[in-house]
Amino acid sequence: MTSAPNQRGSIFSGLLLIFLGAVFLFEHFHPAFRLWHYFYRFWPLLLIVWGLAKLIDHLSAQRSGEGKPPLLSGGEAALMVLVVFVFIGLGVKNWVAEKEPGMNLDVDMFSKDYSDSEELPAKPLPANAHLTLTTERGDISAHTGEGDGLRVMAKKSASGPTEPEARERMKKVKVVIEQTGGGYVVHPVNQGDSQGTVGVDLDVMLPPKIALWANTSRGNISISEIAGPVTAGSGNGDIEIHNSGSDVSAKMSKGDARITGVAGNLSIAGRGNEIEISDVKGNAGIDGDFFGPVRFRSVGGTARYHSQKADVALVGVRGRLELDSEQIEISDVSGSSKISTHDKDIDAENVSGRLDITDTKGDIKVRYSQSPREDINIADDSGEVDVTLPSNANFEVSAMSQSGEVQSDFEGSSLQLTNENGTGRLSGKVGTGGPKIHITTSYGTIYLRKSS
């Protein structure tokens, strides 16, 4: 009676353990490296390693006369699941670190956060000089003070298993003031190390007649009372700018922005959440996808908003412009207004200039407390249109709903109203005539109302 040959063990488990250990070692020395990104792209290499291991097992079993190992044992399956969960965990960690830079994600349970502050020697700045403030990770605060001096307070923060180790990390970071051909630069040196990035907050007091550029990859920016032009950029954080005596430009990737009191023009670009703009003497423009709400109040020039879902341009916003994911509201505009959007309701009130609205899958309401002075053009697709005018208004109207009806509170021999075969039409002149009102919708009711 012959016994069955001994079954050969597989080398796949050993290769997986070596691979997993190498991953942990690499992550320890390079925490900023996006391992999940590469695993997502090259995960089929695990199948290649698995296949090579099984081929080696098969050939070795033939030479030794041992039984071939199974295609996948329970232990090997558990190890493969462990590898996948390790990479998912690293991916989640990197994603949270990008989205929430202030959150401590150190896996060492004995690691603690420590901070220290230092004040740099004051430095005189000439009038109208250009100053740049930058930090890889940390907040920037800039405000004016007495005299012509530049004063910098730097707050460093780092984590470590012990306070001496954390302070040693902070000690290696130096905050310097450098004079360049274009002005002065304040920035940390050696901010990144093998354990990550040492946070450096900059609190700067400077003379008002200065041109300022501030940038942080991860942190908030607060700037006030600067007479010269201001440029601010935050990769992940909020931006606040108040009482600027010239133009303001801001770029952001995430966060909120609140900008008030701009003597020149204002521009905001990128992506983010809530935006609030008020008291801008010149033009104010936003270009990007901001989830809102986005608010404009008191813009002397043209208020513009451009995104994938909306394109708005209003001249002279004495009241407000507000946008969110569901609707657009405007009120008290002294000049022309042009709105193009989809999947949003529109509410417009008291536009003195020409009004042009194009919408898709949204309802439109327009109200006037005084008789309109310029033409009104409204084109809607799959939505109701509701226009309210004073009872003594003078205008010409042409309205049609292709799959709906038209209702009008205005009457007169010169008005022709028909609702036949599922289509509503209204045309003619009210009073002595005046600006032309043109309304169309593919589906929905058109209301022409008198204000009470």
Coordinates of C-alpha atoms in Angstrom, one line a residue:
M1 CA 0.0 0.0 0.0
T2 CA 1.5 3.3 -1.1
S3 CA 1.0 6.5 0.9
A4 CA 0.1 9.8 -0.8
P5 CA 3.0 12.1 -1.5
N6 CA 3.5 15.0 1.0
Q7 CA 1.9 18.2 -0.2
R8 CA 4.4 21.0 -0.9
G9 CA 3.9 24.3 0.8
S10 CA 3.5 27.5 -1.3
I11 CA 5.9 30.4 -1.4
F12 CA 3.0 32.9 -2.1
S13 CA 2.4 33.6 1.6
G14 CA 6.0 34.4 2.2
L15 CA 6.1 36.8 -0.8
L16 CA 2.9 38.5 0.4
L17 CA 4.5 39.0 3.9
I18 CA 7.6 40.4 2.4
F19 CA 5.5 42.8 0.2
L20 CA 3.4 43.9 3.2
G21 CA 6.4 44.6 5.3
A22 CA 8.1 46.6 2.6
V23 CA 4.9 48.7 2.3
F24 CA 4.8 49.5 6.0
L25 CA 8.5 50.4 6.0
F26 CA 8.2 52.6 3.0
E27 CA 5.1 54.4 4.5
H28 CA 7.0 55.0 7.7
F29 CA 9.9 56.9 5.9
H30 CA 7.7 58.5 3.2
P31 CA 4.3 59.3 4.8
A32 CA 3.5 61.8 2.0
F33 CA 3.9 59.3 -0.8
R34 CA 0.6 58.4 -2.4
L35 CA 0.9 54.6 -2.2
W36 CA -2.9 54.1 -2.6
H37 CA -2.7 56.0 -5.9
Y38 CA -0.1 53.5 -7.3
F39 CA -1.9 50.5 -5.8
Y40 CA -5.1 51.6 -7.6
R41 CA -3.2 51.7 -10.9
F42 CA -1.0 48.6 -10.5
W43 CA -3.0 46.2 -8.4
P44 CA -2.9 43.5 -11.2
L45 CA 0.8 43.0 -10.1
L46 CA -0.6 41.0 -7.2
L47 CA -2.1 38.6 -9.7
I48 CA 1.2 38.4 -11.6
V49 CA 3.0 37.6 -8.3
W50 CA 0.4 35.0 -7.4
G51 CA 0.8 33.4 -10.8
L52 CA 4.6 33.3 -10.7
A53 CA 4.5 31.8 -7.2
K54 CA 2.1 29.1 -8.3
L55 CA 4.2 28.3 -11.4
I56 CA 7.3 28.0 -9.2
D57 CA 5.3 25.8 -6.8
H58 CA 4.2 23.5 -9.6
L59 CA 7.7 23.1 -11.1
S60 CA 9.3 22.5 -7.7
A61 CA 6.6 19.9 -6.9
Q62 CA 7.3 18.0 -10.1
R63 CA 11.0 17.9 -9.5
S64 CA 10.7 16.7 -5.8
G65 CA 7.8 14.4 -6.3
E66 CA 5.7 16.2 -3.7
G67 CA 2.0 17.0 -4.1
K68 CA 1.1 20.3 -5.6
P69 CA -0.2 23.0 -3.2
P70 CA -3.8 24.2 -3.6
L71 CA -4.5 27.1 -5.9
L72 CA -5.3 29.4 -3.0
S73 CA -5.2 28.3 0.7
G74 CA -7.3 29.9 3.4
G75 CA -4.2 31.6 4.9
E76 CA -3.2 33.1 1.5
A77 CA -6.7 34.4 1.0
A78 CA -6.6 36.0 4.4
L79 CA -3.3 37.6 3.6
M80 CA -4.5 39.0 0.3
V81 CA -7.6 40.5 2.0
L82 CA -5.2 42.1 4.6
V83 CA -3.0 43.6 1.9
V84 CA -6.1 45.1 0.2
F85 CA -7.4 46.6 3.5
V86 CA -3.9 48.0 4.3
F87 CA -3.9 49.9 1.0
I88 CA -7.5 51.1 1.5
G89 CA -6.5 52.4 4.9
L90 CA -3.6 54.2 3.5
G91 CA -5.8 55.7 0.8
V92 CA -8.3 56.9 3.4
K93 CA -5.6 58.4 5.5
N94 CA -4.1 60.3 2.6
W95 CA -7.6 61.5 1.5
V96 CA -8.4 62.8 4.9
A97 CA -5.0 64.4 5.2
E98 CA -5.7 66.4 2.0
K99 CA -9.3 67.3 2.9
E100 CA -8.7 68.0 6.6
P101 CA -5.2 69.3 7.0
G102 CA -5.6 70.2 10.6
M103 CA -6.5 66.7 11.7
N104 CA -3.8 64.6 13.3
L105 CA -3.5 61.3 11.6
D106 CA -0.4 59.9 13.2
V107 CA -0.9 56.2 13.9
D108 CA 1.5 56.3 16.8
M109 CA -0.8 56.3 19.9
F110 CA 2.1 57.8 22.0
S111 CA 2.6 60.8 19.7
K112 CA 1.5 64.2 20.9
D113 CA 1.3 67.7 19.5
Y114 CA 3.6 70.5 20.7
S115 CA 3.9 74.1 19.6
D116 CA 6.4 77.0 20.1
S117 CA 6.4 80.6 19.0
E118 CA 9.2 83.0 18.0
E119 CA 9.2 86.7 17.0
L120 CA 11.6 87.8 14.2
P121 CA 13.5 91.0 14.5
A122 CA 11.5 94.0 13.0
K123 CA 12.5 95.1 9.5
P124 CA 11.7 98.4 7.9
L125 CA 9.8 98.3 4.6
P126 CA 9.8 101.0 2.0
A127 CA 6.4 102.4 0.9
N128 CA 4.7 100.4 -1.9
A129 CA 7.0 97.5 -1.5
H130 CA 6.0 94.0 -2.5
L131 CA 5.7 91.4 0.3
T132 CA 5.2 87.7 -0.1
L133 CA 4.1 85.4 2.8
T134 CA 4.1 81.7 2.2
T135 CA 4.0 78.5 4.3
E136 CA 3.5 74.9 3.2
R137 CA 1.2 74.2 6.2
G138 CA -0.2 76.8 8.5
D139 CA -2.4 79.9 8.8
I140 CA -1.4 83.4 7.5
S141 CA -2.7 86.5 9.2
A142 CA -1.6 89.9 7.9
H143 CA -2.8 93.3 9.3
T144 CA -1.5 96.8 9.5
G145 CA 0.3 98.4 12.4
E146 CA 1.9 101.7 13.3
G147 CA 5.1 102.8 11.6
D148 CA 6.8 101.4 8.5
G149 CA 8.2 98.2 10.1
L150 CA 7.5 94.6 9.3
R151 CA 7.0 92.4 12.4
V152 CA 6.6 88.6 12.1
M153 CA 5.4 86.2 14.8
A154 CA 5.8 82.6 13.8
K155 CA 4.1 79.7 15.6
K156 CA 5.5 76.3 14.9
S157 CA 3.7 73.0 15.7
A158 CA 4.9 69.4 15.4
S159 CA 4.1 66.0 16.8
G160 CA 6.3 63.4 18.3
P161 CA 6.4 60.6 20.8
T162 CA 8.2 62.9 23.3
E163 CA 8.4 66.6 23.7
P164 CA 12.2 66.8 23.0
E165 CA 11.7 65.0 19.7
A166 CA 8.9 67.3 18.7
R167 CA 10.9 70.4 19.6
E168 CA 13.9 69.0 17.7
R169 CA 11.7 68.9 14.6
M170 CA 10.5 72.5 15.2
K171 CA 14.1 73.6 15.9
K172 CA 15.2 72.6 12.4
V173 CA 12.6 74.9 10.9
K174 CA 13.7 78.5 10.4
V175 CA 11.5 81.4 9.4
V176 CA 13.4 83.9 7.3
I177 CA 12.9 87.3 5.7
E178 CA 14.6 87.5 2.4
Q179 CA 15.0 90.5 0.1
T180 CA 14.6 89.6 -3.6
G181 CA 14.6 91.7 -6.8
G182 CA 10.9 92.0 -6.6
G183 CA 10.5 92.8 -2.9
Y184 CA 10.6 90.8 0.3
V185 CA 9.7 87.2 1.1
V186 CA 8.8 85.7 4.5
H187 CA 8.8 81.9 4.5
P188 CA 9.9 78.8 6.6
V189 CA 12.9 76.8 5.6
N190 CA 13.1 73.0 6.1
Q191 CA 9.4 72.7 6.9
G192 CA 9.1 69.1 5.6
D193 CA 10.9 66.1 7.1
S194 CA 10.7 62.3 7.1
Q195 CA 7.8 62.5 9.6
G196 CA 5.7 64.9 7.6
T197 CA 5.4 68.7 7.6
V198 CA 6.0 71.0 10.5
G199 CA 3.1 73.5 10.8
V200 CA 4.1 77.2 10.7
D201 CA 1.5 79.9 11.3
L202 CA 2.6 83.4 10.3
D203 CA 1.1 86.5 12.1
V204 CA 2.4 89.6 10.3
M205 CA 2.1 93.2 11.1
L206 CA 3.0 95.6 8.2
P207 CA 2.6 99.1 6.9
P208 CA -0.6 99.7 5.0
K209 CA 1.0 100.9 1.8
I210 CA 2.2 97.6 0.6
A211 CA 1.5 95.1 -2.2
L212 CA 0.8 91.7 -0.6
W213 CA 0.9 88.1 -1.9
A214 CA 0.0 85.3 0.6
N215 CA -0.1 81.6 -0.1
T216 CA -0.5 78.5 2.1
S217 CA -1.0 75.0 0.8
R218 CA -3.0 73.9 3.9
G219 CA -4.3 76.7 6.1
N220 CA -6.5 79.8 6.5
I221 CA -5.7 83.3 5.3
S222 CA -6.8 86.5 7.0
I223 CA -5.9 89.9 5.6
S224 CA -7.1 93.4 6.6
E225 CA -6.5 97.1 6.0
I226 CA -4.0 96.7 3.1
A227 CA -3.9 99.7 0.8
G228 CA -2.1 98.0 -2.1
P229 CA -3.2 95.1 -4.3
V230 CA -3.7 91.8 -2.5
T231 CA -3.3 88.3 -3.9
A232 CA -4.2 85.3 -1.7
G233 CA -4.1 81.5 -2.4
S234 CA -5.1 78.6 -0.2
G235 CA -5.0 75.0 -1.3
N236 CA -7.1 73.9 1.6
G237 CA -8.6 76.5 3.9
D238 CA -10.7 79.7 4.3
I239 CA -9.9 83.1 3.0
E240 CA -10.9 86.4 4.7
I241 CA -10.0 89.8 3.3
H242 CA -11.4 93.1 4.6
N243 CA -11.0 96.8 3.7
S244 CA -8.5 96.6 0.8
G245 CA -7.5 99.8 -0.9
S246 CA -6.9 98.2 -4.3
D247 CA -7.5 95.1 -6.4
V248 CA -8.0 91.7 -4.7
S249 CA -7.4 88.3 -6.3
A250 CA -8.0 85.0 -4.5
K251 CA -7.5 81.3 -5.6
M252 CA -8.7 78.4 -3.6
S253 CA -9.3 74.6 -3.8
K254 CA -11.5 74.1 -0.7
G255 CA -13.0 76.2 2.0
D256 CA -15.1 79.4 2.4
A257 CA -14.2 83.0 1.4
R258 CA -15.5 86.2 2.9
I259 CA -14.3 89.4 1.2
T260 CA -15.6 92.9 2.1
G261 CA -14.6 96.4 1.4
V262 CA -12.6 96.4 -1.9
A263 CA -11.7 99.7 -3.5
G264 CA -10.7 98.1 -6.8
N265 CA -11.7 95.0 -8.7
L266 CA -12.1 91.5 -7.1
S267 CA -11.6 88.0 -8.7
I268 CA -12.0 84.6 -7.1
A269 CA -11.1 81.4 -8.9
G270 CA -11.0 77.7 -8.1
R271 CA -13.4 75.5 -6.1
G272 CA -14.9 75.8 -2.6
N273 CA -18.0 76.1 -0.5
E274 CA -19.5 79.4 0.8
I275 CA -18.5 82.7 -0.7
E276 CA -19.6 86.1 0.6
I277 CA -18.7 89.3 -1.2
S278 CA -19.8 92.9 -0.3
D279 CA -19.0 96.5 -0.8
V280 CA -16.8 96.2 -4.0
K281 CA -16.3 99.5 -5.9
G282 CA -15.2 97.9 -9.1
N283 CA -16.0 94.6 -10.8
A284 CA -16.4 91.4 -8.8
G285 CA -16.0 88.0 -10.6
I286 CA -16.1 84.3 -9.5
D287 CA -14.9 81.6 -11.8
G288 CA -15.2 78.0 -10.6
D289 CA -17.5 75.5 -8.9
F290 CA -18.5 76.7 -5.5
F291 CA -21.2 74.8 -3.7
G292 CA -22.5 77.9 -1.9
P293 CA -24.3 79.7 -1.0
V294 CA -22.6 82.4 -3.0
R295 CA -23.6 86.0 -2.1
F296 CA -22.8 89.3 -3.8
R297 CA -24.0 92.5 -2.1
S298 CA -23.3 96.1 -3.2
V299 CA -21.0 95.8 -6.3
G300 CA -20.4 99.0 -8.2
G301 CA -19.2 97.5 -11.4
T302 CA -20.2 94.1 -13.0
A303 CA -20.8 91.1 -10.7
R304 CA -20.0 87.9 -12.6
Y305 CA -20.3 84.3 -11.7
H306 CA -19.3 81.5 -14.0
S307 CA -19.4 77.7 -13.3
Q308 CA -20.5 74.5 -15.0
K309 CA -24.1 75.2 -14.1
A310 CA -24.5 78.9 -14.3
D311 CA -23.3 82.0 -16.1
V312 CA -24.4 85.3 -14.5
A313 CA -23.5 88.9 -15.3
L314 CA -25.2 91.8 -13.5
V315 CA -24.2 95.5 -13.9
G316 CA -24.5 97.6 -10.7
V317 CA -25.8 95.3 -7.9
R318 CA -27.2 97.7 -5.3
G319 CA -29.1 94.9 -3.6
R320 CA -27.9 91.3 -3.9
L321 CA -27.1 88.3 -6.0
E322 CA -27.3 84.9 -4.2
L323 CA -26.8 81.4 -5.7
D324 CA -26.9 77.9 -4.3
S325 CA -27.4 74.4 -5.6
E326 CA -31.1 75.0 -6.2
Q327 CA -31.8 78.6 -7.1
I328 CA -30.5 82.1 -8.2
E329 CA -31.9 85.2 -6.6
I330 CA -31.2 88.8 -7.7
S331 CA -32.6 92.1 -6.5
D332 CA -32.1 95.9 -7.2
V333 CA -29.8 95.9 -10.1
S334 CA -29.2 99.3 -11.7
G335 CA -28.0 98.0 -15.1
S336 CA -28.4 95.1 -17.3
S337 CA -28.7 91.5 -16.1
K338 CA -27.9 88.3 -18.0
I339 CA -28.5 84.8 -16.5
S340 CA -27.9 81.4 -18.1
T341 CA -28.3 78.3 -16.1
H342 CA -29.9 74.8 -15.8
D343 CA -31.5 72.8 -13.0
K344 CA -32.0 76.0 -11.0
D345 CA -35.0 78.2 -10.1
I346 CA -34.6 81.9 -10.7
D347 CA -36.1 84.8 -8.7
A348 CA -35.4 88.3 -10.1
E349 CA -36.7 91.6 -8.6
N350 CA -36.3 95.2 -9.8
V351 CA -33.8 95.0 -12.6
S352 CA -33.5 98.5 -14.1
G353 CA -31.7 97.5 -17.2
R354 CA -32.2 94.9 -19.9
L355 CA -33.0 91.4 -18.5
D356 CA -32.0 88.2 -20.3
I357 CA -32.7 84.8 -18.7
T358 CA -32.1 81.4 -20.2
D359 CA -33.0 78.4 -18.0
T360 CA -33.5 74.6 -18.3
K361 CA -35.7 72.6 -15.9
G362 CA -36.3 75.5 -13.5
D363 CA -39.1 77.9 -12.6
I364 CA -38.6 81.6 -13.2
K365 CA -40.2 84.5 -11.2
V366 CA -39.6 88.2 -12.2
R367 CA -41.1 91.1 -10.3
Y368 CA -41.0 94.9 -10.9
S369 CA -42.2 97.6 -8.4
Q370 CA -41.9 100.2 -11.2
S371 CA -42.6 99.9 -14.9
P372 CA -39.7 98.3 -16.8
R373 CA -37.5 100.6 -18.9
E374 CA -35.6 98.0 -20.9
D375 CA -36.5 94.8 -22.8
I376 CA -37.1 91.5 -21.0
N377 CA -36.2 88.2 -22.7
I378 CA -37.0 84.9 -20.9
A379 CA -36.5 81.5 -22.4
D380 CA -37.3 78.5 -20.3
D381 CA -37.3 74.7 -20.9
S382 CA -39.6 72.6 -18.8
G383 CA -40.5 75.3 -16.2
E384 CA -43.1 77.9 -15.2
V385 CA -42.6 81.6 -15.9
D386 CA -44.2 84.1 -13.5
V387 CA -43.8 87.9 -14.3
T388 CA -45.4 90.6 -12.1
L389 CA -45.6 94.2 -13.3
P390 CA -47.3 97.4 -11.9
S391 CA -50.9 97.9 -13.1
N392 CA -49.9 101.1 -14.9
A393 CA -47.0 99.5 -16.8
N394 CA -46.6 100.2 -20.5
F395 CA -45.0 97.4 -22.6
E396 CA -45.3 95.1 -25.6
V397 CA -45.6 91.4 -25.0
S398 CA -45.0 88.2 -26.9
A399 CA -45.4 85.0 -24.9
M400 CA -45.8 81.3 -25.8
S401 CA -45.9 78.0 -23.9
Q402 CA -45.6 75.1 -26.3
S403 CA -47.0 72.6 -23.9
G404 CA -49.0 74.7 -21.5
E405 CA -51.0 77.8 -21.2
V406 CA -50.7 81.6 -20.7
Q407 CA -52.6 83.5 -18.1
S408 CA -52.8 87.3 -17.9
D409 CA -54.2 89.8 -15.5
F410 CA -53.7 92.5 -18.2
E411 CA -56.6 93.0 -20.6
G412 CA -57.2 95.2 -23.6
S413 CA -58.4 95.3 -27.2
S414 CA -54.8 95.2 -28.4
L415 CA -54.0 92.0 -26.5
Q416 CA -54.6 88.6 -28.1
L417 CA -54.7 85.6 -25.7
T418 CA -55.3 82.0 -26.9
N419 CA -55.0 78.6 -25.2
E420 CA -55.7 76.0 -27.8
N421 CA -54.5 72.5 -28.6
G422 CA -52.2 72.5 -25.5
T423 CA -50.4 75.7 -26.6
G424 CA -50.8 79.1 -25.0
R425 CA -50.1 82.4 -26.7
L426 CA -50.2 86.1 -25.7
S427 CA -49.2 89.0 -27.9
G428 CA -50.0 92.7 -28.1
K429 CA -49.5 96.1 -26.5
V430 CA -50.4 97.3 -23.0
G431 CA -51.0 101.0 -22.5
T432 CA -48.9 103.2 -24.7
G433 CA -46.4 100.4 -25.4
G434 CA -42.8 100.5 -24.4
P435 CA -40.1 97.9 -23.8
K436 CA -40.6 94.5 -25.4
I437 CA -41.3 91.4 -23.2
H438 CA -40.5 88.1 -24.9
I439 CA -41.3 84.9 -23.0
T440 CA -41.1 81.3 -24.2
T441 CA -41.2 77.9 -22.4
S442 CA -41.4 74.4 -23.8
Y443 CA -43.5 73.1 -20.9
G444 CA -45.3 75.0 -18.2
T445 CA -47.6 77.9 -17.5
I446 CA -46.8 81.5 -18.2
Y447 CA -48.3 84.0 -15.8
L448 CA -48.4 87.7 -16.5
R449 CA -49.6 89.4 -13.2
K450 CA -50.5 92.8 -11.9
S451 CA -48.8 93.8 -8.7
S452 CA -51.3 94.6 -5.9

